[in-house]
Structure formats: structure tokens, C-alpha cells
Amino acid sequence: MNDDRSKILASIRASLATAAGVRAARGPHGSPPAIAAPPPTTELTVPAVGPKGPASIRAVTGFQGALDRVQGVCHRVTSDAGAADALQAVIADLGVRRVVRSDDHLVIEILERVIGGFELLPPDADRSLLLQCELGVSRATIGVVEYGTIVLSSGDTQGVKGTPTERQRLVALLPATHVAILAATDLVETWDAALTALCSTSGDLPPTATFATGPSRTADIELELVLGVHGPKNQHVILLEHR
Amino acid sequence: MTASGSEPRETGSIHHLHAHQFDDLVPRALANVELRGALAKATNTIRNRRAIALEGIDDLQKLRGQAKAIKTEALAHLDEHLETFERHATANGIQVQWAADAESARAMVLKIAIKNGTRLAVKAKSMVSEEIGLNDALIDAGIVPVETDLGEWIVQLAEEPPSHILAPAIHKRRREIRDLLARVLGRPMPDDAAGLTEVARNELRGRFAQAELGISGANFLVAETGSFLLIENEGNIRLTTSLPKIHVAVVGIEKIVPRLQDLGPLVRIITRSATGQPISCYQTLVTSPKTSLEDDGPEEIHLILLDNGRSKLLEDDLTAETLRCIRCSACLNVCPVYRQIGGHAYGSVYPGPIGAIFTPLIAGMHAASQLPGASSLCGACREVCPVDIDIPGVLLHLRHRAAEGDRSTGGRPASDPQTAEKNRVMRRGFRLWRWAMGSSRRFEIFGALGRLLATVVGRVPSLAKYAGPLGGWTNGRAVPRSPGRSFRSSDVARRLRREEEDRKR
Ligand code: SF4
């Protein structure tokens, strides 16, 4: 198998050399090479992410509108108590009995304000129990205004690699409804900026980061749009304008 | 190591390839009216969605230029980027292996599967997996592979190959799917797409939870960070890469991009070109296996870099363009040939315009030289291609390779027997044509002969099937009415000749 490695690399190099030879033989008057080197490095760098300040009202409404267009629901709140109310309403509306949460401190704080009536599971509950949960609550580390995207970075609660992230991978994936808690100061304008922010916050990438835009969907049967295939059917974002 | 030596390097292989039966498969596909109806409807819909999605982009050409430049740069230094990727991915804890061909890739996956006692493997849709025939290999080893993308699951249950890169069950009507599921699951099925999707969700949930192994492809490999990006709508890839303890990704070497920031423009253009959404539901960037006890990800991630004939394409700047492909499938939806015959008629897991060039380039001309002929060269594919691959140019290049040969074939024609026969007949025909055109006397004789034949066949159309190679032409067309006498003997022609002589004098 190690042999395959050198075989592939040798083959690539030989091919590139052949192509270069042909190009050279064709001379400056030949047709321009299809594979030319000029790299697009400079224009490609994305606009730098500015220092975090209070999010503009434009960003908040922009995010809300974009999420709405992809059949997600954005709840704008201005206090932690408001967030708890919004969450409570979602839980009551759907008649949810079993909720799983991530271990993010803000998520825990907000859930503490929610009046019971359902069973609350921590993220390390047994997997068979997780599979039965109807709703999951976790934090979104970044929100993207242009698409209504939320970034779910998962992995390492201990910070073995980079800064600690919450444990939310299955919380945001298995239940039919996912509620993300997003601080307005974590909004960025573009997808590219979110990618930049993702590396710059921890200096290192988390084991996995999912950029999620609206509920999961398919059009595999006669191209008819159906929401909720394998991922969540309902995507709610509680947007904390005060944070 | 020299490439120009007499020994041409071997090509790769494509599983279940029967592109040499193209001539038989096409009439069968054309006769299937139901298929053509489904295809026309579906491809039209996606095409329009794509057009609308791209209207929203101010500077589409600039974005295409960026996407093209990124892939071009990546390919120009493919060896270095792959080594960089390997270094970073390994440091992240991903186990990287290199597979020169399909067989070696299959063996690697099997070894991992067997070592971990796999009985059930969940799979996220992957063209490369189809290319190397991974499912059959798993089944032979006693492992059950379960496709989890809805369309792919449907065609797996129907025991058919996918017919579209992105919408594998595009050729199936809802009714057909309902009956199929009812038969396989042994209970009555709902009638609507939402109900059928719900059935799939519930059926597959259990599989995700049981599977010891998750298998996927990847859309992009990032050299700079050793990460890879998975793009999807359904969430099945997230499940495939989250629930099983082991994750194996099999990825073509051409999927590499140099920098993390290169993902931006590519993500921006790929979904718009593919389904017409501004962005897909999920893009998952995987950088390492789970790093702590509390995390929920896979304990091991194996990444298999597959060549299978790809590196050879770099020998020529034109064929190298093929490796820029990001598998968005936009070219399928606009292709007048694909839209009529559908994916299965190509006899390759890669159908449509991209399949017509990628298949013979990977599997060799001897296996698929008819596919480059499956095009009207209208150029629609290139017009929509987000990375501006000169598909018509490569098609012509391959037709030339089949008829005359080129550097890569040592100057000898390279084709399957069917194409060789067609080319032989054609060459004979054109030789005769040249001879007939060589003198005005012969021209007149052949003209008269042609008029006579046209008159006879025009009266008795059933004779057309004896017209040899021309029989195919008359299959779908009426023979034009013969004009009775030649243009040269008409009054107009005579007058023109007189004028011409006057001018000369
Ligand atoms: S050739 Fe171009 S249009 Fe066709 S699938 Fe590849 S990237 Fe898309």
C-alpha cells in the first residue's frame, strides 16, 4: 500500500512533466495551456471579521429573513427569560415529552428557567434514549446572515485540541426538532466569514463543524420538496439580541 | 520515470461498465416513454431552479473564474497538495491510505471493515464508491451495505444502478417507488412523497444505530488543514459520520483544494449549479476523529485517496480539465442527449456529458469509445459548467483518439470494436465520396444514382432498412423527395455558368 503511494505520486509527476513538455514544445505561439499556474490567492481572501460589537439590527433582520426563506424559524428575544419563554412555547406547541440538551453553559442556564412538563436528558445519556428524544437544544457558535446558516462545532469539551467546544453532535442531529441558541454578536455576514471565524476563535479547527441551513430536506421522489429526512424536520433558532 | 516511454501506464476501471452496449441500450431507453416523460419533467425543473438561483449572483462569471482557478491551481501541483494534505490529516489523527486502483481501494475498505467485525455498513451516497464497486465487494465479504441517501436507497432496493449523479432515482415515478417499497417492506405504503420519505427515515434510523462502519466520499479535501468537506441536504451523511465507531471516506485524488478559504467560492457555486438552492442544508467539515471521551464522533477516521487512472489525465492539458469536475450534475440536466436517453443508457456509473468524457478516460477507450459520440456538440454542458470544463473540446479530442489515435495511444486508433467498425465504414464511405467528387463526370453519375435511389426508397419506404449504414439515418426520418433532375441541369445553374464564363473573358 505504501507502494501505491509512490506509484500515484510518480504517475502524477510524470503526467505533469509530459504536459509541461508538450506545452514547451508548442512554444509561445501555441494555444494557451488549460492548466496554468497563476493562483488566485489574493482576491480570494475573505473580508476580515471585524471585532465583535453589538450586532446591527440589519444583521438580525437579515438572518431572520434568510432563515425564514429556508423554512426555519427564528425567535428574536431580548433577554434570557425571553429565550426561556420562546423555548417553552416551542416545546408546548409540539407536545414534546423528551428533550436532550448540550452541555453549553448558556443552554443549561436557559433550560433552567423553562418550567418542566418534559423529561430533560444530558448529552451523555444512553444512545437508545437519545434516539427517542423529540427535541434537542444546543448552542450555535456562529450565525451567517446571508443564508440563515448556523454553525454547530462539535467535539472537545476538554479542549484537548483547541478551545473547548460543547458536546452537541447528536443533540442537534437525532431529534425531529432542533433548537439552536445563537447570540447576536456571533452573527457574521457571509459563509466565508464564518469559516474564517471558525478557525480564528480556536486557532485550530474542531473535530467536526456543521454549517446547517434550515431543516433537512430531500427532493429525491419526483423532485418534490419534503422537509425532514434524516436530520431535523424543524429548525428553530432563538436569537439573543442582548448578547 | 518517463511517461513518454513505450509502455503506456494502465488505465483505471469502472465497476459494471457496459458502455460498449451503447447502441443496444439507447433504442431501449428511447422506447421507454414513461422514462422519457419522467426525465423531461425532472431535468426541466432542476434546470430552471439552477437558472433562477444563479440570477441572484451579481458576478457569476467572476465566481466561475474563481472556482476554475482554484481547481486548476490544485491540479497543477497535485502531488504537493496531496502530500501536504496527508501530513496535516495524519497529524489530526486521520489515517490516510493511497489506492492506485479500484481493487486496492476495495481491499483497504474490506480490511478495515473486517478488522472491526463489521456486519452492517451504512453508506452516504458516493460516486467513487459506485466507481470501484464497493457494495458488491462488501456483500461478497458477508457485510451488508445500506445506502442511506433516499434516492440511492430506492435504487439499491430496486437493484438498479443510479441514473443521475445527484438524483439517483430521477428516472422513477412516485407510483413505482411506492410499489417497490410495499413489495420490499411487505406492507402497504402511503401515496405521497412526504409519507414515503417518512418511511425511509424510520426504516433507516435503526440501521444507523446498528452499523459498525460508516462509508462516505467527500466533496473537497483541504490540503492546508488536512480536513475534508461533505455537502448534503438530507442529514444522512451527518449520521453516517457520527453514529458508527469507524468512518471510512474514499475520495478521488482530484478533490483536493489548497486552502481552507478555497471552500467559500466552491460551496457558493456547487449547490446553485446542482439543485438550484443558494446553499445546501449541511456542509460538514471533518478535521479529526473524536478527541475526548465525551465527544460523539467516530473513534477512527480512514481516508483513502483513490487514483484509478486519474493521474494519467494530467498528461494532456485538455483531458486534465476533466479533473476539475465538482460533480454538480448541471451538465446532465441541460444535455439534449441525456434528457432523452437517461443515465442507464450510458452503461456507466458516470452518465451525461461528464460521463461521456470521464468514463473512457478512466476505463480506457477500448471499453467506452462510443460515449464521446453521444453528444450533439451543442455546447450547453460547457455553458453551465461551474468550473468551465471544455467538455465539447474533450469529446472531439476523444473522437479523434478513437478514429486516428494520438500521443497517448502511440498514434494508433483506440476504440472498442463497435466504434472501430463504425469508423471503418465511415472512412470507406468518405473515400468513395472523395473519389466521386473528384471529376464532374463521376459527380453527375453519382448524383443520378442518388436521385434514383431516393425516388425508389421514397415510394417503398420499407426498403430503407437495406440501406446499410444509412439505414440508421432513415429510421427516424422520412427520405426526402427526389428533385427529379440535378441542380446543375437546371436553368438557373446554366445561367450562372454562362455568367461565370462571361466574367472570365
Ligand atoms: S462537468 Fe461541470 S457541469 Fe458537469 S458535473 Fe462536472 S462540474 Fe458539473
Coordinates of N, CA, C and O in Angstrom, one line a residue, chain A residues 125-194:
Chain A
A125 N -26.4 10.9 27.9 CA -27.4 9.9 28.1 C -27.2 8.7 27.2 O -26.6 8.9 26.1
D126 N -27.8 7.6 27.5 CA -27.6 6.4 26.7 C -28.1 6.7 25.3 O -29.2 7.3 25.1
R127 N -27.4 6.1 24.3 CA -27.8 6.4 22.9 C -29.2 6.0 22.5 O -29.9 6.7 21.8
S128 N -29.7 4.9 23.1 CA -31.0 4.4 22.8 C -32.1 5.4 23.3 O -33.1 5.6 22.7
L129 N -31.7 6.1 24.4 CA -32.6 7.2 25.0 C -32.6 8.4 24.0 O -33.6 9.0 23.7
L130 N -31.4 8.7 23.6 CA -31.2 9.9 22.7 C -32.0 9.7 21.5 O -32.6 10.6 21.0
L131 N -32.1 8.5 21.0 CA -32.8 8.2 19.7 C -34.3 8.4 19.9 O -35.0 8.6 19.0
Q132 N -34.8 8.4 21.2 CA -36.2 8.6 21.4 C -36.6 10.1 21.7 O -37.7 10.4 21.9
C133 N -35.5 11.0 21.8 CA -35.8 12.4 22.1 C -36.5 13.0 20.9 O -36.1 12.8 19.8
E134 N -37.4 13.9 21.2 CA -38.2 14.6 20.2 C -37.6 16.0 19.9 O -37.9 16.6 18.9
L135 N -36.8 16.5 20.9 CA -36.3 17.9 20.7 C -34.9 18.0 21.3 O -34.6 17.4 22.3
G136 N -34.0 18.7 20.6 CA -32.7 18.9 21.1 C -32.4 20.4 21.2 O -32.8 21.1 20.3
V137 N -31.7 20.8 22.3 CA -31.3 22.2 22.4 C -29.8 22.3 22.5 O -29.2 21.6 23.3
S138 N -29.2 23.1 21.6 CA -27.8 23.3 21.7 C -27.4 24.7 21.3 O -28.3 25.5 20.8
R139 N -26.1 25.0 21.4 CA -25.7 26.4 21.0 C -25.2 26.4 19.6 O -24.7 25.4 19.1
A140 N -25.4 27.5 18.9 CA -24.8 27.7 17.6 C -23.6 28.7 17.8 O -23.8 29.7 18.4
T141 N -22.4 28.3 17.4 CA -21.3 29.2 17.6 C -21.2 30.4 16.7 O -20.7 31.4 17.1
I142 N -21.8 30.2 15.5 CA -21.8 31.3 14.6 C -23.1 31.3 13.8 O -23.7 30.3 13.6
G143 N -23.6 32.5 13.4 CA -24.7 32.6 12.5 C -24.3 33.3 11.3 O -23.6 34.3 11.3
V144 N -24.8 32.9 10.1 CA -24.5 33.5 8.9 C -25.7 34.3 8.3 O -26.7 33.7 8.0
V145 N -25.5 35.6 8.2 CA -26.7 36.4 7.8 C -27.1 36.1 6.4 O -28.3 36.0 6.1
E146 N -26.2 35.9 5.4 CA -26.7 35.8 4.0 C -27.6 34.6 3.8 O -28.4 34.6 2.9
Y147 N -27.4 33.5 4.5 CA -28.2 32.3 4.3 C -29.1 31.8 5.4 O -29.9 30.9 5.3
G148 N -28.9 32.4 6.6 CA -29.6 31.9 7.8 C -29.0 30.6 8.3 O -29.6 29.8 8.9
T149 N -27.7 30.5 8.0 CA -26.9 29.3 8.4 C -26.5 29.4 9.9 O -26.1 30.5 10.4
I150 N -26.5 28.3 10.6 CA -25.9 28.2 11.9 C -24.7 27.2 11.9 O -24.7 26.3 11.2
V151 N -23.7 27.6 12.6 CA -22.5 26.7 12.7 C -22.5 25.9 14.0 O -22.6 26.5 15.1
L152 N -22.5 24.6 13.9 CA -22.5 23.7 15.0 C -21.1 23.1 15.1 O -20.8 22.2 14.3
S153 N -20.3 23.6 16.0 CA -19.0 22.9 16.1 C -19.0 22.0 17.3 O -19.3 22.4 18.4
S154 N -18.5 20.8 17.0 CA -18.7 19.8 18.0 C -17.3 19.2 18.3 O -16.4 19.4 17.6
G155 N -17.2 18.6 19.4 CA -16.1 17.9 19.8 C -15.7 17.9 21.2 O -16.4 17.4 22.1
D156 N -14.8 18.8 21.5 CA -13.9 18.5 22.5 C -14.3 19.3 23.7 O -14.0 20.5 23.8
T157 N -14.9 18.8 24.7 CA -15.3 19.5 25.9 C -14.1 19.8 26.8 O -14.2 20.7 27.6
Q158 N -13.1 19.1 26.6 CA -11.9 19.3 27.5 C -10.9 20.2 26.8 O -9.9 20.6 27.5
G159 N -11.1 20.5 25.6 CA -10.1 21.4 24.9 C -8.8 20.7 24.7 O -7.7 21.3 24.7
V160 N -8.8 19.4 24.4 CA -7.6 18.7 24.1 C -7.0 19.3 22.8 O -5.8 19.4 22.6
K161 N -7.9 19.7 21.9 CA -7.5 20.2 20.6 C -8.2 21.6 20.5 O -9.4 21.6 20.3
G162 N -7.4 22.7 20.6 CA -8.1 24.0 20.6 C -8.9 24.3 21.8 O -8.8 23.6 22.8
T163 N -9.7 25.3 21.7 CA -10.6 25.7 22.8 C -11.7 24.7 23.0 O -12.1 24.0 22.0
P164 N -12.2 24.5 24.2 CA -13.3 23.5 24.4 C -14.5 23.9 23.6 O -14.9 25.1 23.4
T165 N -15.2 22.9 23.0 CA -16.4 23.1 22.4 C -17.5 22.3 23.1 O -17.1 21.4 23.9
E166 N -18.7 22.6 22.8 CA -19.8 21.8 23.6 C -20.0 20.5 23.0 O -19.6 20.1 21.9
R167 N -20.6 19.6 23.7 CA -21.0 18.3 23.2 C -22.4 18.4 22.7 O -23.4 18.5 23.5
Q168 N -22.5 18.4 21.4 CA -23.9 18.6 20.9 C -24.2 17.8 19.6 O -25.2 17.9 19.1
R169 N -23.2 17.1 19.2 CA -23.3 16.5 17.8 C -24.6 15.7 17.6 O -25.3 15.9 16.7
L170 N -25.0 14.8 18.5 CA -26.2 14.1 18.4 C -27.4 14.8 18.8 O -28.5 14.6 18.3
V171 N -27.2 15.8 19.7 CA -28.3 16.6 20.2 C -28.9 17.4 19.0 O -30.1 17.6 18.9
A172 N -28.1 17.9 18.1 CA -28.6 18.7 17.0 C -28.9 17.9 15.8 O -29.3 18.4 14.8
L173 N -28.8 16.6 15.9 CA -28.9 15.7 14.7 C -30.1 14.7 14.9 O -30.9 14.6 13.9
L174 N -30.2 14.1 16.0 CA -31.1 13.0 16.1 C -32.6 13.4 16.2 O -33.5 12.9 15.6
P175 N -32.9 14.3 17.1 CA -34.3 14.7 17.4 C -35.0 15.3 16.1 O -34.3 16.0 15.3
A176 N -36.3 15.2 16.0 CA -37.0 15.8 14.9 C -37.0 17.3 14.9 O -37.2 17.9 13.9
T177 N -36.8 17.8 16.1 CA -36.8 19.3 16.2 C -35.4 19.7 16.9 O -35.0 19.1 17.9
H178 N -34.8 20.7 16.3 CA -33.6 21.2 16.9 C -33.7 22.7 17.2 O -34.2 23.4 16.3
V179 N -33.4 23.0 18.4 CA -33.5 24.5 18.8 C -32.1 24.9 19.0 O -31.4 24.3 19.9
A180 N -31.6 25.9 18.3 CA -30.3 26.4 18.5 C -30.3 27.8 19.2 O -31.2 28.6 18.9
I181 N -29.4 27.9 20.2 CA -29.3 29.2 20.9 C -28.2 30.0 20.2 O -27.0 29.5 20.2
L182 N -28.5 31.2 19.7 CA -27.5 32.0 19.0 C -27.4 33.4 19.5 O -28.4 34.0 19.7
A183 N -26.2 33.8 19.9 CA -26.0 35.2 20.4 C -25.9 36.1 19.1 O -25.1 35.8 18.2
A184 N -26.5 37.3 19.2 CA -26.5 38.2 18.0 C -25.1 38.6 17.7 O -24.7 38.9 16.6
T185 N -24.2 38.7 18.7 CA -22.8 39.1 18.5 C -22.1 38.0 17.7 O -21.0 38.3 17.2
D186 N -22.6 36.9 17.6 CA -21.9 35.8 16.8 C -22.4 35.8 15.4 O -22.0 34.8 14.6
L187 N -23.1 36.8 15.0 CA -23.5 36.8 13.5 C -22.4 37.3 12.7 O -21.7 38.3 13.0
V188 N -22.2 36.7 11.5 CA -21.3 37.2 10.5 C -22.0 37.3 9.2 O -23.1 36.7 9.1
E189 N -21.5 38.1 8.3 CA -22.2 38.4 7.1 C -22.2 37.2 6.1 O -23.3 36.8 5.6
T190 N -21.1 36.6 5.9 CA -21.1 35.6 4.8 C -20.6 34.2 5.3 O -20.0 34.1 6.4
W191 N -20.8 33.2 4.5 CA -20.4 31.8 4.7 C -18.9 31.8 4.9 O -18.3 31.2 5.8
D192 N -18.2 32.5 4.0 CA -16.7 32.5 4.0 C -16.2 33.1 5.4 O -15.3 32.6 5.9
A193 N -16.9 34.2 5.8 CA -16.5 34.8 7.1 C -16.7 33.9 8.2 O -15.9 33.9 9.2
A194 N -17.7 33.0 8.1 CA -18.0 32.1 9.2 C -16.8 31.1 9.3 O -16.4 30.7 10.3

